Each structure stands twice: as structure tokens, then as C-alpha cells.
CSV table of C-alpha atoms in Angstrom, one decimal:
chain,number,residue,atom,x,y,z
A,1,UNK,CA,-118.5,43.5,-68.9
A,2,UNK,CA,-117.8,45.4,-72.1
A,3,UNK,CA,-114.7,47.6,-71.8
A,4,UNK,CA,-116.3,50.2,-74.0
A,5,UNK,CA,-119.2,50.6,-71.6
A,6,UNK,CA,-116.8,51.6,-68.8
A,7,UNK,CA,-115.4,54.4,-71.0
A,8,UNK,CA,-119.0,55.7,-71.7
A,9,UNK,CA,-119.9,55.7,-68.0
A,10,UNK,CA,-116.8,57.7,-67.0
A,11,UNK,CA,-118.1,60.9,-68.7
A,12,UNK,CA,-116.3,63.0,-71.2
A,13,UNK,CA,-112.6,62.2,-71.7
A,14,UNK,CA,-110.3,65.2,-71.7
A,15,UNK,CA,-107.7,65.4,-74.4
A,16,UNK,CA,-104.1,65.8,-73.6
A,17,UNK,CA,-103.0,69.4,-74.3
A,18,UNK,CA,-99.8,70.2,-76.2
A,19,UNK,CA,-96.7,71.1,-74.4
A,20,UNK,CA,-96.8,74.6,-75.8
A,21,UNK,CA,-100.3,75.1,-74.4
A,22,UNK,CA,-99.1,74.0,-70.9
A,23,UNK,CA,-96.1,76.4,-71.3
A,24,UNK,CA,-98.5,79.2,-72.2
A,25,UNK,CA,-100.5,78.6,-69.1
A,26,UNK,CA,-97.3,78.7,-67.0
A,27,UNK,CA,-96.3,82.0,-68.7
A,28,UNK,CA,-99.7,83.5,-68.0
A,29,UNK,CA,-99.4,82.5,-64.3
A,30,UNK,CA,-95.9,84.1,-64.3
A,31,UNK,CA,-97.2,87.3,-65.8
A,32,UNK,CA,-99.9,87.5,-63.1
A,33,UNK,CA,-97.3,86.8,-60.5
A,34,UNK,CA,-95.1,89.6,-61.8
A,35,UNK,CA,-98.0,92.0,-61.6
A,36,UNK,CA,-98.6,91.0,-58.0
A,37,UNK,CA,-94.9,91.4,-57.1
A,38,UNK,CA,-94.9,94.9,-58.8
A,39,UNK,CA,-97.8,95.9,-56.6
A,40,UNK,CA,-96.3,94.5,-53.5
A,41,UNK,CA,-92.9,96.1,-54.0
A,42,UNK,CA,-94.0,99.5,-55.3
A,43,UNK,CA,-96.3,102.3,-54.3
A,44,UNK,CA,-99.0,100.8,-56.4
A,45,UNK,CA,-101.6,98.5,-54.7
A,46,UNK,CA,-101.5,94.8,-55.3
A,47,UNK,CA,-105.0,94.8,-56.8
A,48,UNK,CA,-104.3,97.9,-58.8
A,49,UNK,CA,-101.1,96.4,-60.3
A,50,UNK,CA,-103.0,93.1,-60.9
A,51,UNK,CA,-105.8,94.8,-62.8
A,52,UNK,CA,-104.1,97.7,-64.5
A,53,UNK,CA,-100.6,96.4,-64.8
A,54,UNK,CA,-99.3,95.6,-68.3
A,55,UNK,CA,-98.3,92.0,-67.4
A,56,UNK,CA,-101.8,91.1,-66.3
A,57,UNK,CA,-103.4,92.8,-69.3
A,58,UNK,CA,-101.1,90.9,-71.6
A,59,UNK,CA,-101.9,87.7,-69.7
A,60,UNK,CA,-105.6,88.1,-70.1
A,61,UNK,CA,-105.2,88.8,-73.9
A,62,UNK,CA,-103.1,85.6,-74.2
A,63,UNK,CA,-105.9,83.7,-72.2
A,64,UNK,CA,-108.6,84.9,-74.6
A,65,UNK,CA,-106.4,84.2,-77.7
A,66,UNK,CA,-105.5,80.6,-76.6
A,67,UNK,CA,-108.9,79.7,-75.0
A,68,UNK,CA,-110.2,77.9,-78.2
A,69,UNK,CA,-107.0,75.8,-78.4
A,70,UNK,CA,-107.4,74.7,-74.8
A,71,UNK,CA,-111.0,73.5,-75.3
A,72,UNK,CA,-111.5,70.0,-74.0
A,73,UNK,CA,-108.2,69.9,-72.0
A,74,UNK,CA,-107.5,70.5,-68.4
A,75,UNK,CA,-105.7,73.7,-69.3
A,76,UNK,CA,-109.2,75.1,-70.3
A,77,UNK,CA,-110.2,75.3,-66.7
A,78,UNK,CA,-106.9,77.1,-65.8
A,79,UNK,CA,-107.5,79.7,-68.6
A,80,UNK,CA,-111.1,80.2,-67.4
A,81,UNK,CA,-109.9,80.6,-63.8
A,82,UNK,CA,-107.3,83.2,-64.8
A,83,UNK,CA,-109.8,85.2,-66.9
A,84,UNK,CA,-112.4,85.1,-64.1
A,85,UNK,CA,-109.8,86.1,-61.5
A,86,UNK,CA,-108.8,89.1,-63.5
A,87,UNK,CA,-112.4,90.3,-64.1
A,88,UNK,CA,-113.5,89.7,-60.5
A,89,UNK,CA,-110.5,91.7,-59.3
A,90,UNK,CA,-111.4,94.5,-61.8
A,91,UNK,CA,-115.0,94.4,-60.6
A,92,UNK,CA,-114.1,94.6,-56.9
A,93,UNK,CA,-111.6,97.4,-57.5
A,94,UNK,CA,-114.3,99.4,-59.3
A,95,UNK,CA,-116.7,98.8,-56.4
A,96,UNK,CA,-114.1,99.8,-53.9
A,97,UNK,CA,-113.3,102.9,-55.8
A,98,UNK,CA,-117.0,103.9,-56.0
A,99,UNK,CA,-117.4,103.3,-52.3
A,100,UNK,CA,-114.3,105.2,-51.5
A,101,UNK,CA,-115.4,108.2,-53.5
A,102,UNK,CA,-119.0,108.2,-52.3
A,103,UNK,CA,-118.9,107.0,-48.7
A,104,UNK,CA,-115.4,107.7,-47.4
A,105,UNK,CA,-115.2,110.9,-49.5
A,106,UNK,CA,-118.3,112.2,-47.8
A,107,UNK,CA,-117.0,111.7,-44.2
């Protein structure tokens, strides 16, 4: 059995990300956590603080800025998840606001 053939069958091999890229992912998670804590401990809603809070907006900007550097590493999936979570929260907040204004506002 050729050792090189085992490597080809395993699929694409992810490269090891730099320590600074891993730290950046941790910082972004921390920024999102700060937004959630602000929403939970203030009069703002958790989703509102997550979507419209300065820490989350900064986190998403960092995600987009570092996305190309994370390409091919396991950190890429974390950045993708963080970006998607932000935009799905924004979408559902918009849907909830529209429903609140149209349906609940009518009653």
C-alpha cells in the first residue's frame, strides 16, 4: 500500500491556522458574548443587543476582514458560523418587528 494514496483518499487536508487567527476567533466569540450579556443585563433585548450592539457589529466586520486568511483552516468554519449567526439573528429580528407592527399592532 502506497502511503501517498492514503493521503489522497482522506480528502482535503486543512492547514494549521496561525495562533493570531485562533486568537482572533476567540476575540470575536468574546465580542458576541459581551453583546449577549449587555442584552441580558440591560433594558435592551438579547437579540437586539446581539444584532445592533457595537461589539457584535465590530465582530462581524472582523470576521469579514479575516475570512480570506482563514481559508482552508478549521477557523474558516467558525468565522462562517459567526457571520451566519449574526445575519440570521438580524433576519429574524426584522421578521419579528414586521409581524409585531402588522399583526400585533392591529389587535
